[in-house]
C-alpha atoms as one frame of an Amber mdcrd trajectory, in Angstrom:
protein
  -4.917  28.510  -2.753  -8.194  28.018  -1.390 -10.308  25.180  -1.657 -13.680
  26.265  -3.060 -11.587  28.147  -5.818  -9.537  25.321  -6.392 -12.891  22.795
  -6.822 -14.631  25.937  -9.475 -11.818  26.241 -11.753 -11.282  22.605 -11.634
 -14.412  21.917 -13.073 -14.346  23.871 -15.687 -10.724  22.288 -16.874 -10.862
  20.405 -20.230 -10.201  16.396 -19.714  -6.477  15.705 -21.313  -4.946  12.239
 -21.439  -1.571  12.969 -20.780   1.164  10.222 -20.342   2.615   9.478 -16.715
   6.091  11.083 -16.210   8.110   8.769 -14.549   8.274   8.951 -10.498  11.225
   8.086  -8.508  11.427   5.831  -5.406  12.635   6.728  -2.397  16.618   7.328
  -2.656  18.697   6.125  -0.273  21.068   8.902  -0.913  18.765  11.372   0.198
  18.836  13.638  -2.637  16.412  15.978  -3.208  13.523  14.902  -5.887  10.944
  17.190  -7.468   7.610  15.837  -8.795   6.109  19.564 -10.520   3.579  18.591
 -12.906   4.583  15.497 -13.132   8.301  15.943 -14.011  11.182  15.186 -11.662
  14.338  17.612 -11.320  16.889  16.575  -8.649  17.294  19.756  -6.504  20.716
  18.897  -5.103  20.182  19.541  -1.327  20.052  16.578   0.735  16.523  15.474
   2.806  16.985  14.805   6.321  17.460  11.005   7.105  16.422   9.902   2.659
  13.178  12.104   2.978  12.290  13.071  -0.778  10.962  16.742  -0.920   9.570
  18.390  -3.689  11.665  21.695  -3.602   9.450  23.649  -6.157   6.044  22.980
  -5.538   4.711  25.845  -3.406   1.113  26.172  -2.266  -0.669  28.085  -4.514
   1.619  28.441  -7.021   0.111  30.010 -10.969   1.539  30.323 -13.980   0.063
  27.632 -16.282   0.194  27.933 -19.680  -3.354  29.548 -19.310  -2.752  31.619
 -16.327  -4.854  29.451 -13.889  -4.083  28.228 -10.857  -2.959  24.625 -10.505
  -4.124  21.972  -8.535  -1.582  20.628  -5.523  -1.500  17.247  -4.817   0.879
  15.622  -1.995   2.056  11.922  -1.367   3.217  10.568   1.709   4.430   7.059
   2.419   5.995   5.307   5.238   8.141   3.219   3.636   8.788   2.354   0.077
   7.793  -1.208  -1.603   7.199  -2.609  -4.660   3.215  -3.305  -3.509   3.538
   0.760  -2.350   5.008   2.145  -5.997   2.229   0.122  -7.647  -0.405   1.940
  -5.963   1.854   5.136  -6.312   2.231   5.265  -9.822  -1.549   3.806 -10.349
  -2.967   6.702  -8.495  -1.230   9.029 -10.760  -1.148   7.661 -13.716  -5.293
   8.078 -13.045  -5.071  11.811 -12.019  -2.810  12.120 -15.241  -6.103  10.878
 -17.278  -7.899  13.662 -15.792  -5.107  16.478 -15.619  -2.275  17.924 -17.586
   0.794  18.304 -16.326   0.136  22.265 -16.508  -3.200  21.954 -14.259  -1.833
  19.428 -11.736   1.542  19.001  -9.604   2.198  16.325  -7.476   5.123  16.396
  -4.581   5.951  13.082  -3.288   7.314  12.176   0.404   8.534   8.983   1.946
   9.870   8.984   5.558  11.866   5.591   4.632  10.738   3.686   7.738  11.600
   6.243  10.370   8.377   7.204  12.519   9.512  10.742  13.302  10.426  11.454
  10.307   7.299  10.717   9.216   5.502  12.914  11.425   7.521  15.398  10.175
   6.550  15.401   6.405   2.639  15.271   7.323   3.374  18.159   9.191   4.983
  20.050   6.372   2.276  18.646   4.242  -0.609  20.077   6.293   1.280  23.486
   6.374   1.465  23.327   2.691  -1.373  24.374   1.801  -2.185  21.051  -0.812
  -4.785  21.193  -2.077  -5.394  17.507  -1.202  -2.912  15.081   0.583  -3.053
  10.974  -0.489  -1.385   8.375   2.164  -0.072   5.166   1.457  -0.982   2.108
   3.504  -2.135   2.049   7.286   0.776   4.409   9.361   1.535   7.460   6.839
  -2.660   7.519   6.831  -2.847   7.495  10.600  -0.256  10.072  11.075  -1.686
  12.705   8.054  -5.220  12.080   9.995  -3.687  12.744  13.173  -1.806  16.000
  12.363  -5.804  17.632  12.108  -5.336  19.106   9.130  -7.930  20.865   7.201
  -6.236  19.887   4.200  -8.355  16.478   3.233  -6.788  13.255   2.557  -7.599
  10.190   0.405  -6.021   7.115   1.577  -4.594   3.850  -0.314  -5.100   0.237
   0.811  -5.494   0.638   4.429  -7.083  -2.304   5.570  -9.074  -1.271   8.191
 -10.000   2.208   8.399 -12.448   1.900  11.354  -9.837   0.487  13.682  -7.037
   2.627  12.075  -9.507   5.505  13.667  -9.505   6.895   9.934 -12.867   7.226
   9.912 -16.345   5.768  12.259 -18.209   4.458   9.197 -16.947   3.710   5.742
 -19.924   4.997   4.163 -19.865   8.531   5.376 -16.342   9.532   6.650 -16.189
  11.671   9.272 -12.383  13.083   9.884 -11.979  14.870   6.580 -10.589  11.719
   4.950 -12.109   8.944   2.643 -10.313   6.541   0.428  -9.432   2.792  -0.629
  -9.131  -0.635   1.522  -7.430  -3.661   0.455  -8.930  -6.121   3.133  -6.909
  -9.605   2.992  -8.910 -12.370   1.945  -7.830 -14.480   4.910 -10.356 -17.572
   3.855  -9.447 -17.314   0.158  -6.008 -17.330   0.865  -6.551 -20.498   3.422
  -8.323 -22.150   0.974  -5.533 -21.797  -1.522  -2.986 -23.451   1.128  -5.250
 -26.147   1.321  -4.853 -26.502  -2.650  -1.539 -26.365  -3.067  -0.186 -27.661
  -0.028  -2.853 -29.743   1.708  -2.499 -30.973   5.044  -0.968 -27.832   6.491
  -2.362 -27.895  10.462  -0.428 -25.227  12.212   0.411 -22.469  10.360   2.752
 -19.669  12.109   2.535 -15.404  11.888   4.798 -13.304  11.324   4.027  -9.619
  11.968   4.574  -6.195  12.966   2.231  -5.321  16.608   3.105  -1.795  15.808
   0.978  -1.628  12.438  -2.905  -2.309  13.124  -3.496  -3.129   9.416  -0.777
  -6.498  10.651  -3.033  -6.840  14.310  -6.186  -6.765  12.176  -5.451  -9.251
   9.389  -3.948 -11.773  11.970  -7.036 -11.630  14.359  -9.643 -12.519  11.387
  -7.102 -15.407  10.228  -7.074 -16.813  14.008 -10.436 -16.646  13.753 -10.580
 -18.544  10.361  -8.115 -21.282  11.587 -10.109 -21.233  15.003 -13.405 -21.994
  13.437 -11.802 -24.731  11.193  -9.756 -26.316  14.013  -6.235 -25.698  12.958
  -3.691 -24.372  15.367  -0.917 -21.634  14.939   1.990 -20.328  16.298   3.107
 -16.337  16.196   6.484 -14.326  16.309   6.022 -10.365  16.405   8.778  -8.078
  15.359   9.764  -4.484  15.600  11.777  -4.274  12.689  12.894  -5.798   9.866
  15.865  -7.301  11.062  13.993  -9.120  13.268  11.980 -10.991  10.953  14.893
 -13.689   9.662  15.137 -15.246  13.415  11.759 -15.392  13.582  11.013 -16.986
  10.468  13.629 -19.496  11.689  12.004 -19.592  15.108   8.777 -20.565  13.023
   9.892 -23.585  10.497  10.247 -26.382  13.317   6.853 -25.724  14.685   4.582
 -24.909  11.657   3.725 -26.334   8.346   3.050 -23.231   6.844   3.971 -19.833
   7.069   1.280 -16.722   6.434   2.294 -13.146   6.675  -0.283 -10.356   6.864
   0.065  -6.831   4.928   2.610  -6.168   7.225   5.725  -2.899   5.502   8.390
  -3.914   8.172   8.002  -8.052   7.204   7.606  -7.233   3.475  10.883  -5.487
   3.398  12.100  -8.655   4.154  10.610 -11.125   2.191  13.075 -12.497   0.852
  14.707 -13.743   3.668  11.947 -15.384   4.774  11.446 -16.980   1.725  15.104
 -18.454   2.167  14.840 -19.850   5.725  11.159 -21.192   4.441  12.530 -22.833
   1.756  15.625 -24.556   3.317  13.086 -25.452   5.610  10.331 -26.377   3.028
   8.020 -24.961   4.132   5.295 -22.753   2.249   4.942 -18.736   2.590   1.477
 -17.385   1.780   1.562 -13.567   1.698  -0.732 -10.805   1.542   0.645  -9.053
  -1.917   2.394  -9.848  -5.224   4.877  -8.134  -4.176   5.621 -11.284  -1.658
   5.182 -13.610  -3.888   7.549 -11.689  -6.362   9.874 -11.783  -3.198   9.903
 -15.682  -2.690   6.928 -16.402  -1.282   4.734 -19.156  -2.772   1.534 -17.694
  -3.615  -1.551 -15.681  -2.562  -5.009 -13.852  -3.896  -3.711 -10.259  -4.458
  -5.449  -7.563  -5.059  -3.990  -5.099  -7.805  -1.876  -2.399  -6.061  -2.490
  -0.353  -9.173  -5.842  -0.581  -9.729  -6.154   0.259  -5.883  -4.494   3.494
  -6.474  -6.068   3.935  -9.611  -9.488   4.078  -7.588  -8.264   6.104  -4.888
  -7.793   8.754  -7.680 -10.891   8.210  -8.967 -12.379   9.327  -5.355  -9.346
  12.682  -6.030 -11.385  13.511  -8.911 -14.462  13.208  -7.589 -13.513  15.451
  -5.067 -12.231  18.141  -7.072 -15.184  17.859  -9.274 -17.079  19.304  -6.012
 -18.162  16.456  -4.141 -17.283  16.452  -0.564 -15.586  14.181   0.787 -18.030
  13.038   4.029 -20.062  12.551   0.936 -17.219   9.904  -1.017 -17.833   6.487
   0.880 -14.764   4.701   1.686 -14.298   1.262  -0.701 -12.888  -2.192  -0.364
 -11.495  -3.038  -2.996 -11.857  -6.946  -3.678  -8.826  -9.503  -4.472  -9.052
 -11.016  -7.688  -5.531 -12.664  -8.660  -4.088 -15.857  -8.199  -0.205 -15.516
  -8.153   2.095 -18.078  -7.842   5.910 -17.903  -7.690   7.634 -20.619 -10.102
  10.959 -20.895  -8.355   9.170 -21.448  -5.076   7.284 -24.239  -6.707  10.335
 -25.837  -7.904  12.594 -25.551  -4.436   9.208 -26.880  -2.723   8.403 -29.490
  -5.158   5.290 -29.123  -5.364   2.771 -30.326  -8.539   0.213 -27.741  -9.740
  -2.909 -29.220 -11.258  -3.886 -27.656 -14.161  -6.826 -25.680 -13.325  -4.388
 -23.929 -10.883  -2.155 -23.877 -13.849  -4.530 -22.151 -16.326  -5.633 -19.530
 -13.544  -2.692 -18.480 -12.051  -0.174 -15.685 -12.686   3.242 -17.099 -12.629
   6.489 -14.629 -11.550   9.668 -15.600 -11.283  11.601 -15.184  -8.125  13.188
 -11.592  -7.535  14.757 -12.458  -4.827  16.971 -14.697  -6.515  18.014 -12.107
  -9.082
């Protein structure tokens, strides 16, 4: 299918508010999982090391209930989260305001952690022939962009896109790719430590080298705790079962614990949360999804309405803007959520301004 036909016949489609069909994680099992306009069919042949493939979407494929061509859409993660199927389902549940299921299908990907594999489905994405390709976080975004496809992207929460070398300036993209960043609010967050847990003086890091949105988001809170005199103390990882020593390499030097957007620490949250707590220490994260996973609290931004503006930017492309002409956008944090059973194990008394602003989630971790 070739772009410039793909961008005149979508225009002229007629706007239909369809509901989201439900989209599957990432199976360990590694069955096959087709996402065709919008359905999922398991296709019974197994995906090299849990990859999810959509065996029936073709590039280019026709036959819509009125003979057009439809719209291909790809989705490639790194690794699945709760924080990555918000801003999954948000994106499409968007595109599904704008497109039918019969005018739009959507093939999903996740390389479940492992790098190659990962350069593997961008690969197979850019030979495709999508008409667009969206990436998930920092390193699925990075490797799409780095495959040189023609095929252009729209990426989803990557923190920093200039240093990711996504694009050179966020208001005019320049490598075929535009899309959505979810830059930590480092001070905000420090200034909600100070709230809830005053007196905290060093605070330690835990995060992934390996993952620049992680190097980013810890060099501007150095900086923050630099300029306000504080000290810290940092343990990098490689994987995720790393990250339980080092939290418990962390809880006899630090009085708090704060862990950047970081996939390979998230997916192990909870036990951080555990050795923190045993500890008691705080955990400030970077998501909800950490805070649903034992940490005590941070200012999240909304991993679906995240996606649901990086489909906004979708549309706009296939409405015929191009996309050196879509600026990037930050998209700002806005919610304060706290995790009650942390609160408890810690102790801690929440005044009631905190109390009346917060959003309070119970620990899934412990379930």
């Amino acid at each position: 299918m070739k772009a410039r036909e793909v961008l005149k016949k979508a225009a002229a489609v007629m706007t239909a508010a369809v509901m989201m069909a439900s989209l599957a994680g990432c199976s360990s099992g590694g069955n096959t999982q087709t996402t065709a306009a919008g359905t999922e069919a398991a296709a019974g042949t197994e995906a090299a090391a849990g990859t999810e493939t959509a065996a029936g979407t073709e590039a280019g494929t026709e036959g819509t209930a009125s003979g057009g061509e439809v719209l291909q859409v790809g989705i490639v993660q790194m690794i699945d989260n709760g924080a990555f199927e918000d801003m999954r389902e948000g994106f499409i549940a968007r595109l599904r305001e704008t497109y039918s299921e019969d005018q739009l299908e959507i093939e999903y990907q996740c390389a479940q952690g492992d790098a190659t594999n990962l350069n593997s489905i961008c690969q197979n994405m850019a030979d495709s022939g999508k008409d667009l390709i969206a990436t998930i976080a920092t390193p699925a975004s990075q490797a799409m962009v780095n495959v040189g496809s023609d095929t252009p992207v729209i990426f989803i929460s990557v923190s920093d896109p200039v240093s990711a070398g996504l694009l050179s300036d966020m208001e005019h993209p320049d490598q075929n790719c535009t899309g959505t960043s979810n830059a930590i609010p480092v001070e905000e967050i420090f200034a909600l430590s100070d709230q809830l847990t005053p007196g905290c003086e060093t605070y330690g890091f835990i995060y992934n080298t390996g993952e620049i949105n992680s190097v980013t988001t810890v060099e501007n809170a150095k900086a923050y705790l630099d300029a306000q005199g504080l000290s810290y103390e940092e343990v990098v990882v490689t994987n995720s079962s790393e990250v339980q020593q080092a939290a418990q390499s962390l809880v006899d030097q630090v009085d708090a614990i704060f862990v950047p957007n970081d996939s390979v620490v998230q997916a192990a949250m909870p036990q951080v949360a555990e050795v923190a707590r045993e500890a008691g220490i705080p955990v400030y994260g970077s998501s909800a999804v950490m805070v649903d996973s034992g940490a005590l609290a941070t200012v999240a931004i909304s991993d679906t309405e995240i996606g649901a503006v990086s489909a906004d930017m979708a549309v706009e492309y296939f409405n015929g803007t191009a996309i050196e002409d879509i600026p990037a956008q930050v998209v700002g944090a806005s919610d304060l959520v706290i995790n009650s059973d942390t609160v408890e194990a810690l102790g801690l008394e929440l005044s009631q301004e905190v109390q009346d602003s917060a959003t309070f989630v119970t620990d899934t971790a412990a379930e």
